[in-house]
CSV table of C-alpha atoms in Angstrom, one decimal:
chain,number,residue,atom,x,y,z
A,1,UNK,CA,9.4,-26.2,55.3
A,2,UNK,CA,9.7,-23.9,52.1
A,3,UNK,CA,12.0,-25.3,49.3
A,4,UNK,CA,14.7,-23.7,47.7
A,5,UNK,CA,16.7,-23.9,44.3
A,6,UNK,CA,20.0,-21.8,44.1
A,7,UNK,CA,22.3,-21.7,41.1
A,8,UNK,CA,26.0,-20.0,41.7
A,9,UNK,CA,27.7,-19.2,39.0
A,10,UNK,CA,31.2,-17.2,38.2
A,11,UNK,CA,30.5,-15.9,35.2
A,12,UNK,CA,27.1,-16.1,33.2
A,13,UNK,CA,27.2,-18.7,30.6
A,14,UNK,CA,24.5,-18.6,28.2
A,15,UNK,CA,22.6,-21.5,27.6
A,16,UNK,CA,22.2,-21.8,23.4
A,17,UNK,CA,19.5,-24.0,23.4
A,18,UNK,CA,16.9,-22.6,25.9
A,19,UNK,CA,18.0,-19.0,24.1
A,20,UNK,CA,16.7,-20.5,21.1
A,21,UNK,CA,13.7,-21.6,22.5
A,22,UNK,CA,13.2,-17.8,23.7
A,23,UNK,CA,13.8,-16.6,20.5
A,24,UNK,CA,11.1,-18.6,19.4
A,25,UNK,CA,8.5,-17.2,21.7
A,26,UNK,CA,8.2,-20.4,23.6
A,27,UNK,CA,7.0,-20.1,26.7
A,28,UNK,CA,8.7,-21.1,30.0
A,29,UNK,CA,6.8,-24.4,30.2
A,30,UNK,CA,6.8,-25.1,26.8
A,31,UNK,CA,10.7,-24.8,26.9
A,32,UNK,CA,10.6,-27.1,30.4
A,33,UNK,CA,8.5,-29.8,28.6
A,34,UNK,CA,11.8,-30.2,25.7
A,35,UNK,CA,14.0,-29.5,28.1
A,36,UNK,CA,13.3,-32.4,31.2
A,37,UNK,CA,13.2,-34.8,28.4
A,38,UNK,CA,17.1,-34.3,28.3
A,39,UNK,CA,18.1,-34.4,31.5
A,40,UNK,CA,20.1,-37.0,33.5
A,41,UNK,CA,18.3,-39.1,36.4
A,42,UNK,CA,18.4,-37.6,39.7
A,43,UNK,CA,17.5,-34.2,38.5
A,44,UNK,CA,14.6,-33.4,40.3
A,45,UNK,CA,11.6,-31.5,37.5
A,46,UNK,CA,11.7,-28.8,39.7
A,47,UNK,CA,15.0,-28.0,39.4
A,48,UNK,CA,15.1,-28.3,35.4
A,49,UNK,CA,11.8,-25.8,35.6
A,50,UNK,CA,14.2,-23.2,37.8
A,51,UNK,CA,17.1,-23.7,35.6
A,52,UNK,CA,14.5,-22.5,32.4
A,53,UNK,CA,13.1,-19.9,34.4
A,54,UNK,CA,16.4,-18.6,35.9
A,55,UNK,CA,17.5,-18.4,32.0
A,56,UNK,CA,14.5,-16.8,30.4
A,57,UNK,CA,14.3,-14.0,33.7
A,58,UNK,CA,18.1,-13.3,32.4
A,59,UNK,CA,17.3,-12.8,28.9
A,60,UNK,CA,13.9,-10.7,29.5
A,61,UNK,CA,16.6,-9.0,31.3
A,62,UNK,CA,19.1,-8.2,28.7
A,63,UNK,CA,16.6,-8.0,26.0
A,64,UNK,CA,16.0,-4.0,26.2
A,65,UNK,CA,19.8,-3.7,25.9
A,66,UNK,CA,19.7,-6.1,22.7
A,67,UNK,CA,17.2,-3.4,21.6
A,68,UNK,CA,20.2,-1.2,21.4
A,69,UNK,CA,23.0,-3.6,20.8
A,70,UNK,CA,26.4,-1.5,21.0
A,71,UNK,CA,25.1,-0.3,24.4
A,72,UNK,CA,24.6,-4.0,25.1
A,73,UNK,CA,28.3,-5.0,23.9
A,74,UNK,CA,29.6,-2.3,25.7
A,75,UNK,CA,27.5,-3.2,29.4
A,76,UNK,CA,29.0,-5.4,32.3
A,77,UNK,CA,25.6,-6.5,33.9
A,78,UNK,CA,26.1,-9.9,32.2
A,79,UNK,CA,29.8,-10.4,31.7
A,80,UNK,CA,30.2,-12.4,28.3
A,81,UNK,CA,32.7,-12.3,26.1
A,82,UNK,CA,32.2,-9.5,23.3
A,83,UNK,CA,32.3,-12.4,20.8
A,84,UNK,CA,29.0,-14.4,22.5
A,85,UNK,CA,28.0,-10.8,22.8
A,86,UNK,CA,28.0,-10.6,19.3
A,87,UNK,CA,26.5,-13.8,18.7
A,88,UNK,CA,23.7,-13.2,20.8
A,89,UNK,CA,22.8,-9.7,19.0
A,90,UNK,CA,22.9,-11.6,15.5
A,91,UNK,CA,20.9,-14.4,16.7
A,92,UNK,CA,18.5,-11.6,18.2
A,93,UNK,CA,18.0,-10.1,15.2
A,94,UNK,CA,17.9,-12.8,12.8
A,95,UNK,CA,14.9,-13.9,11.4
A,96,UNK,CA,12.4,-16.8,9.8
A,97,UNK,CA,12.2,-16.0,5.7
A,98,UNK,CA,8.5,-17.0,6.1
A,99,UNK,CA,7.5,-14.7,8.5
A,100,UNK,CA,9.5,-12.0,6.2
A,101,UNK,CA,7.8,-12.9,3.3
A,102,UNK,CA,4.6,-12.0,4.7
A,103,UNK,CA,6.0,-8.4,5.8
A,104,UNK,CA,7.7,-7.7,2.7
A,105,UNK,CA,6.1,-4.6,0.6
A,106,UNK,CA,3.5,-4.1,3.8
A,107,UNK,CA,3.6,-0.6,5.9
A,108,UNK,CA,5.1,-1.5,9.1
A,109,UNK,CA,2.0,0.1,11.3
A,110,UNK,CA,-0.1,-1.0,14.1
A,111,UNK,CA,-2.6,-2.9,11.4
A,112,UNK,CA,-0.2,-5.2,10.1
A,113,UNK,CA,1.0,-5.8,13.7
A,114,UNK,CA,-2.4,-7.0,14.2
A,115,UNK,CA,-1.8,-9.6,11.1
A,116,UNK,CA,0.9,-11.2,13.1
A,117,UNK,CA,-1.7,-13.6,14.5
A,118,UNK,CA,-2.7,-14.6,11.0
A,119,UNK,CA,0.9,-14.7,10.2
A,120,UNK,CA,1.8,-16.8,12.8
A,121,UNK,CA,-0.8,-19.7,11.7
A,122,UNK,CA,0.3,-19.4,8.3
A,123,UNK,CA,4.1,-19.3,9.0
A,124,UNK,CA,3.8,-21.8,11.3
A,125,UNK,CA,5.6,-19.9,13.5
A,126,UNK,CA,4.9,-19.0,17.1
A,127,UNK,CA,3.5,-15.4,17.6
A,128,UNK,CA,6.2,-14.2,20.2
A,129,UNK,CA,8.8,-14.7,17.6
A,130,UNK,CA,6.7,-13.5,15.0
A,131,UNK,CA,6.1,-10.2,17.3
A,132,UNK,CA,10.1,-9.6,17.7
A,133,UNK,CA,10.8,-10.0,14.2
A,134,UNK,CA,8.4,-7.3,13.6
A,135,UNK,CA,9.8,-5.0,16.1
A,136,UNK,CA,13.6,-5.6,15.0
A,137,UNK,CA,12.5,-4.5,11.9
A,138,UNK,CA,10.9,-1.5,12.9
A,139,UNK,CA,13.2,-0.3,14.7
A,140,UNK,CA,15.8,-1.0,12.8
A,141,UNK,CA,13.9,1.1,10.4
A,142,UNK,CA,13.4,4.2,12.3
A,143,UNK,CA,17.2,4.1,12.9
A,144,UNK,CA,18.2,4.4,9.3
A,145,UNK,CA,15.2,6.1,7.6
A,146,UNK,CA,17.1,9.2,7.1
A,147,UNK,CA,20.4,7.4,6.0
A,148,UNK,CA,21.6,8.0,2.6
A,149,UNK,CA,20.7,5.3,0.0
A,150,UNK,CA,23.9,4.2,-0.9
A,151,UNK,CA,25.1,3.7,2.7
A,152,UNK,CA,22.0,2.2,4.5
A,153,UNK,CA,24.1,-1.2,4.9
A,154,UNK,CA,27.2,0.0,6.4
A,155,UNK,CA,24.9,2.2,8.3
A,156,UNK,CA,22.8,-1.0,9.9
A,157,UNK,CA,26.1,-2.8,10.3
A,158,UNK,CA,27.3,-0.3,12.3
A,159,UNK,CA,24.8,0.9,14.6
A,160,UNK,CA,23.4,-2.8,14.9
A,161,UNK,CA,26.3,-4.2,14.7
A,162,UNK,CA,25.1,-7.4,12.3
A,163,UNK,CA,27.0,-9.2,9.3
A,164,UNK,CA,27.3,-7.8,6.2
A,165,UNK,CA,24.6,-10.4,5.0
A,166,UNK,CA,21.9,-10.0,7.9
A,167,UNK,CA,22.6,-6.0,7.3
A,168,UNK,CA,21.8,-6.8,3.3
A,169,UNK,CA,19.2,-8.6,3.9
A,170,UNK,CA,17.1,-6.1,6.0
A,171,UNK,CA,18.3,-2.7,3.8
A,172,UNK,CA,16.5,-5.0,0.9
A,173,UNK,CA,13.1,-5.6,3.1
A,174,UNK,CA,13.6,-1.7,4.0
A,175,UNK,CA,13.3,-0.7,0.4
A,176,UNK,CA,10.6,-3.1,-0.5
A,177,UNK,CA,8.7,-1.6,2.6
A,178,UNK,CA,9.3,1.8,1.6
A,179,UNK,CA,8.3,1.5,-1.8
A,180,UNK,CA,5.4,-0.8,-1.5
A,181,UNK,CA,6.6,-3.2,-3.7
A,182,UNK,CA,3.7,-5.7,-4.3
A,183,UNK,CA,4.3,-9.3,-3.5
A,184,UNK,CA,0.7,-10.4,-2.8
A,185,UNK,CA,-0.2,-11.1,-6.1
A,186,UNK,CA,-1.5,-14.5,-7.3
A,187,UNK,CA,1.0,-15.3,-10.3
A,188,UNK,CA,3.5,-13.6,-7.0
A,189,UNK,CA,2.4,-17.1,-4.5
A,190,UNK,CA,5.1,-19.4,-5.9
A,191,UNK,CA,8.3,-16.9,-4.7
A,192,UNK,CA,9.6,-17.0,-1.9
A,193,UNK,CA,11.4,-14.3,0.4
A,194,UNK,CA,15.1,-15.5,-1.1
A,195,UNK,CA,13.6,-14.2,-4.5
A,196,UNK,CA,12.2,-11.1,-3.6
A,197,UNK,CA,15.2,-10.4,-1.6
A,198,UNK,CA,17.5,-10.7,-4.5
A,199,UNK,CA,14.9,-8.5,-6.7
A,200,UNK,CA,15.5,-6.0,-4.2
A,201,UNK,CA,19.2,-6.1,-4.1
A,202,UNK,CA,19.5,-5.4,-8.0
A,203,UNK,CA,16.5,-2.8,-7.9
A,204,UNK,CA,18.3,-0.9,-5.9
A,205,UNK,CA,21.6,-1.3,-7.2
A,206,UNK,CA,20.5,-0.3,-10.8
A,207,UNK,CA,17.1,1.4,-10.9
A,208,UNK,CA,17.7,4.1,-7.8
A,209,UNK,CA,19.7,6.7,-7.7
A,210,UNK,CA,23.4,6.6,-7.2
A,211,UNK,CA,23.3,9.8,-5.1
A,212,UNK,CA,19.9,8.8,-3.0
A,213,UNK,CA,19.3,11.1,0.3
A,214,UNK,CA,16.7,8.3,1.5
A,215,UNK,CA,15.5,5.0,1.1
A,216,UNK,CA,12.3,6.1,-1.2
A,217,UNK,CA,11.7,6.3,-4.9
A,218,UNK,CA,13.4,4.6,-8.1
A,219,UNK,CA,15.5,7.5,-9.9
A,220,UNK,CA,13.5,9.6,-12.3
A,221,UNK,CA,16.3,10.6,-14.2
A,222,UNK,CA,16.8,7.0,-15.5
A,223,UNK,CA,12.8,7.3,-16.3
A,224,UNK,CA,13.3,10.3,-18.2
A,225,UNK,CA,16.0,8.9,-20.2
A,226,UNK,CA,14.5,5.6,-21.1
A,227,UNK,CA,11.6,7.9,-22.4
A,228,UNK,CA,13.9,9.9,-24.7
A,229,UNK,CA,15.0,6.4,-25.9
A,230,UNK,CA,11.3,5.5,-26.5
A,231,UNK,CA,10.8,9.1,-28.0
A,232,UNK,CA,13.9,9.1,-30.4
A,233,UNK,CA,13.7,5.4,-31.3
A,234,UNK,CA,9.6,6.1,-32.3
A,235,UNK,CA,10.5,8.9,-34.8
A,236,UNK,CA,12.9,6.4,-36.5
A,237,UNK,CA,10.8,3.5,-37.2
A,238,UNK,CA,14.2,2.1,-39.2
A,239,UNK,CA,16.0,2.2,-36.1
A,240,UNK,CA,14.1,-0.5,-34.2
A,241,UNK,CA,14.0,-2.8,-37.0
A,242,UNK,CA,17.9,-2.2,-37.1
A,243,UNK,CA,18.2,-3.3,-33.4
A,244,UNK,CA,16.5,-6.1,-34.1
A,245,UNK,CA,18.4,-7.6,-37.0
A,246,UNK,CA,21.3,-6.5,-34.4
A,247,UNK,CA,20.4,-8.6,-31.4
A,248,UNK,CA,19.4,-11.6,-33.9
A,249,UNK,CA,22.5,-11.6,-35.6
A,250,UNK,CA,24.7,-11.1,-32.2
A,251,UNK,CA,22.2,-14.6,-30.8
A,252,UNK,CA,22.8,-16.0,-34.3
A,253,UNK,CA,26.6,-15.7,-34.1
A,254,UNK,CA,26.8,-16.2,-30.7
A,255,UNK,CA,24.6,-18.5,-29.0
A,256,UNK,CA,22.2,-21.6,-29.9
A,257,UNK,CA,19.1,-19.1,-28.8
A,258,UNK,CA,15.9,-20.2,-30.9
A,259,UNK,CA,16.0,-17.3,-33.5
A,260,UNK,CA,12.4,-18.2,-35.2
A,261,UNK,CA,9.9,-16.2,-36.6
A,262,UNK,CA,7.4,-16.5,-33.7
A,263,UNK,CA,10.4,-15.0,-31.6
A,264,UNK,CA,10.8,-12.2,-34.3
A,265,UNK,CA,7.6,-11.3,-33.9
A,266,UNK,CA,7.6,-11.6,-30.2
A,267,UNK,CA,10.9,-8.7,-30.2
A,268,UNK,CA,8.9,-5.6,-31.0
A,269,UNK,CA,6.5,-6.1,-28.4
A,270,UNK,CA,8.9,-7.3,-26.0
A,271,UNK,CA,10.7,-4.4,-26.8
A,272,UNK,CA,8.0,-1.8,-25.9
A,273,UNK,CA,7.1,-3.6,-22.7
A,274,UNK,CA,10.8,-3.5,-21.3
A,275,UNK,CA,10.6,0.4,-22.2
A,276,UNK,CA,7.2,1.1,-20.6
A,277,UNK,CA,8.7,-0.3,-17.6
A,278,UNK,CA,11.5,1.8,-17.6
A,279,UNK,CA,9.0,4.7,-18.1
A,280,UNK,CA,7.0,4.0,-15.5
A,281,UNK,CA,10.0,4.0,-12.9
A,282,UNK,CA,8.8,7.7,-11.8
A,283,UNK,CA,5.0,6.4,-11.2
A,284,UNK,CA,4.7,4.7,-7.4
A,285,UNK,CA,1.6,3.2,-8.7
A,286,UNK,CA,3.2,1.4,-11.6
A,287,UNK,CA,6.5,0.8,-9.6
A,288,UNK,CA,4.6,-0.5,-6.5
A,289,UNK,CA,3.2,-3.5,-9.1
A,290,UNK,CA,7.2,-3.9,-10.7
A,291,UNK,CA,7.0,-7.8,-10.2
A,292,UNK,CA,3.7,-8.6,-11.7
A,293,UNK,CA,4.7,-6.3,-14.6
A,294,UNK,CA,8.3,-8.4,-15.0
A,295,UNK,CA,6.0,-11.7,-15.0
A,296,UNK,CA,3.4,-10.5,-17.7
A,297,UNK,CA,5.0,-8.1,-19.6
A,298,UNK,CA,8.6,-9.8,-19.5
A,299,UNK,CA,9.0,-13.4,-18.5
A,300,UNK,CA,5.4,-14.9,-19.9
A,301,UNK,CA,6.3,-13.3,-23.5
A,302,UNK,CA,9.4,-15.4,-23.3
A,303,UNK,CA,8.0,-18.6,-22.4
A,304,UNK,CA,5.5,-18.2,-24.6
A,305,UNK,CA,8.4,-18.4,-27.8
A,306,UNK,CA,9.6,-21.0,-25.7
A,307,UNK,CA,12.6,-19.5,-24.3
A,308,UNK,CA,14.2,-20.9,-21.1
A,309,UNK,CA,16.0,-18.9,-18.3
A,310,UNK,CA,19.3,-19.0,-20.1
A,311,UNK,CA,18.0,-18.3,-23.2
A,312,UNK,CA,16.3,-14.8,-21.4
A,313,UNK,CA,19.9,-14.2,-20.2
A,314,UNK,CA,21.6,-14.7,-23.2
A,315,UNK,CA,19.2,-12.5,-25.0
A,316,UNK,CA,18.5,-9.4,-22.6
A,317,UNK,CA,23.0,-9.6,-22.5
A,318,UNK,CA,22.6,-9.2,-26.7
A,319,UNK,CA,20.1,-6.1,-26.1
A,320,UNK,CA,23.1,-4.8,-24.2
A,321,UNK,CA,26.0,-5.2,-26.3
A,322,UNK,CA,23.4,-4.4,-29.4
A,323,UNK,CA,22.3,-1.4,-28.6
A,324,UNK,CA,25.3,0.7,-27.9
A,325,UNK,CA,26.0,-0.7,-32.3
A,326,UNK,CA,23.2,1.7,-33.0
A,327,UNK,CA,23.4,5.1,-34.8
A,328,UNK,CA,22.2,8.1,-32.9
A,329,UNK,CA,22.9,11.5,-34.7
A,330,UNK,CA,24.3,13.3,-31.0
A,331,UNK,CA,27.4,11.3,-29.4
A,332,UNK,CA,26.4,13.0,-26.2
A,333,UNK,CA,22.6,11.8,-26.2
A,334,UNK,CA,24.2,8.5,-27.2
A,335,UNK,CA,26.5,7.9,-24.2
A,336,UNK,CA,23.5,8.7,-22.5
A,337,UNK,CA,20.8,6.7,-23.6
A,338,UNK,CA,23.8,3.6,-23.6
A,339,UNK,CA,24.2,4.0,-20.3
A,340,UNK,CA,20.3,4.3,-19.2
A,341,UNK,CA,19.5,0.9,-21.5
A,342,UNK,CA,22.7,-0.8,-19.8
A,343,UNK,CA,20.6,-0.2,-16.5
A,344,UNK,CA,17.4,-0.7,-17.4
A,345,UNK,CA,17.8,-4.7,-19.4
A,346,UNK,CA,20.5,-5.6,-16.8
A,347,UNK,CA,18.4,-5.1,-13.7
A,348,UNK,CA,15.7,-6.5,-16.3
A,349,UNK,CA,17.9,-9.4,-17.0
A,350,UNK,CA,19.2,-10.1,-13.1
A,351,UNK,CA,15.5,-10.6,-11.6
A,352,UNK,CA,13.4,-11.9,-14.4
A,353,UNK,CA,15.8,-15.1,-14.8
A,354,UNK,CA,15.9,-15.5,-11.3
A,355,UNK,CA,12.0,-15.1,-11.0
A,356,UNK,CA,11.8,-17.6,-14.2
A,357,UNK,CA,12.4,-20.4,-11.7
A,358,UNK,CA,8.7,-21.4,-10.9
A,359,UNK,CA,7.0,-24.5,-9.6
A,360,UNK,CA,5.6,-26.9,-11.5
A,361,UNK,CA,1.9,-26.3,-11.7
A,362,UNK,CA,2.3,-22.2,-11.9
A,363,UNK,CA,0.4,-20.8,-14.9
A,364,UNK,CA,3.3,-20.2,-16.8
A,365,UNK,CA,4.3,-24.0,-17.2
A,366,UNK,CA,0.6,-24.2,-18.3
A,367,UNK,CA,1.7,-21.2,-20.7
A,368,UNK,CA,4.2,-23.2,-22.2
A,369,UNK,CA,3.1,-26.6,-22.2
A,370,UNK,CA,0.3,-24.9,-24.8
């Protein structure tokens, strides 16, 4: 005689933990193992196992309409309120930062889909979940790859319909993605996606422009005044020296910043590395190594004079306010170049305090500990 389990239910009520385990890319029995540990006596295993199965057959079943989640909110096959609805999508499309990290900066092709074995060993995270966090991503991509810069979040919001932060958070990985930004490096290891993501977030809030038609490229125009800077600033040699004494009397009178002469020293070259950065904002190959630049050319000069992250943010704030005291012969040129250096040393400012925070055998403590 054949046996037969048979669940009736009014209305569909999702179960959270056995969705999770989905999510996850657990498999059936894997979920079943967790899952008859829990259960009350008299509960036969074979029912618990139909009760799994029975759940991940529904959500296999839905998934293709999460794929497209206002057609999902909007479909009665599985009548749930629109806010579990809405829960289910932003659960769907959340993700594991250590799986991200690995994709961040990486062309989102076949090959890397490949990696996701490796990534999955490394993350520590099962390959099924590591395969739909991939996907979400791509597609969320190909949705909003023709979306004007400036709206790319309200854009994702709205034909994903995810929070404000989730929708952030993957216009941030887009950009990194789009503009190959390097996070493989060695000195790179110690950051994690939380970092990067924030670098992101103030990249493209200063350092692209304001009237972007697509999520590629840092805005030349900001490159080509930074070089003007660099050009105007070179014919005076009187004029950097003056910006010096400036920012040292501005950290002087306003701060307890170490004001030595091994800093002094330091300025100048510090000086020429933050412009060559901004010079470079026009050349993908430079741009696509903009972090490892920051660490050598920026934050190791620091540490090196023994600055600490509040001392870079104290000083990078006096390059501000000091340069907009010095004398430029054209008003016009010197709204301009103000404006371009505000840019430039606060997106400079923003990430290389936050990328200061390093572990406690990175080379830089070694750096400074000499």
């Amino acid at each position: 005689m054949s046996e037969f389990t048979i669940f009736l239910e009014n209305d569909f009520v999702v179960d959270e933990n056995i969705f999770s385990q989905w999510l996850m890319g657990l498999t059936v029995e894997q979920t079943y193992e967790g899952q008859k540990q829990q259960v009350v006596n008299g509960i036969s295993p074979k029912t618990v196992y139909n009760y799994v199965l029975s759940y991940y057959r529904a959500f296999e079943m839905f998934e293709s309409y999460l794929h497209r989640p206002r057609y999902f909110i909007g479909q009665f096959l599985f009548p749930l309120p629109i806010e579990v609805k809405r829960e289910l999508v932003e659960r769907y499309y959340s993700f594991d930062e250590t799986v991200m990290r690995e994709l961040l900066g990486k062309k989102l092709n076949s090959r890397l889909r490949k990696d996701l074995e490796d990534i999955s060993i490394k993350s520590k995270i099962p390959l099924g979940s590591c395969r739909r966090q991939f996907d979400n991503l791509k597609r969320i991509l190909k949705q909003v790859e023709d979306t004007e810069g400036q709206r790319i979040i309200e854009d994702i919001e709205q034909k994903f319909l995810l929070s404000t932060k989730l929708a952030s958070q993957y216009a941030h990985i887009i950009f990194m993605s789009n503009n190959r930004l390097d996070t493989s490096r060695r000195k790179l290891t110690y950051y994690n996606f939380g970092d990067f993501e924030f670098c992101a977030s103030v990249l493209s809030q200063y350092w692209t422009p304001t009237t972007s038609t697509n999520l590629e490229g840092f805005d030349e125009n900001l490159a080509l005044d930074i070089r003007d800077v660099k050009l105007a600033m070179t014919r005076d040699k009187g004029q950097v020296e003056e910006y010096r004494i400036a920012v040292f009397q501005d950290l002087k009178t306003h701060t307890n910043v170490n004001t030595s002469d091994k800093f002094s020293h330091q300025f100048k070259f510090l000086y020429r590395n933050i412009l060559n950065i901004g010079c470079d904002l026009y050349n993908a190959k430079e741009t696509k190594d903009i972090f490892l630049n920051l660490m050598e050319k920026i934050i190791e000069p620091c540490v090196l004079v023994g600055l600490s992250a509040s001392d870079m943010d104290l000083l990078f704030s006096s390059m501000i306010t000091s340069f907009a005291l010095l004398s430029f012969s054209d008003t016009t040129l010197k709204k301009r170049y103000i404006a371009a250096m505000t840019r430039l040393l606060t997106g400079i400012r923003l990430m290389s305090t936050r990328l200061y925070r390093v572990p406690k055998f990175s080379p830089l403590t070694r750096i400074r500990a000499s």
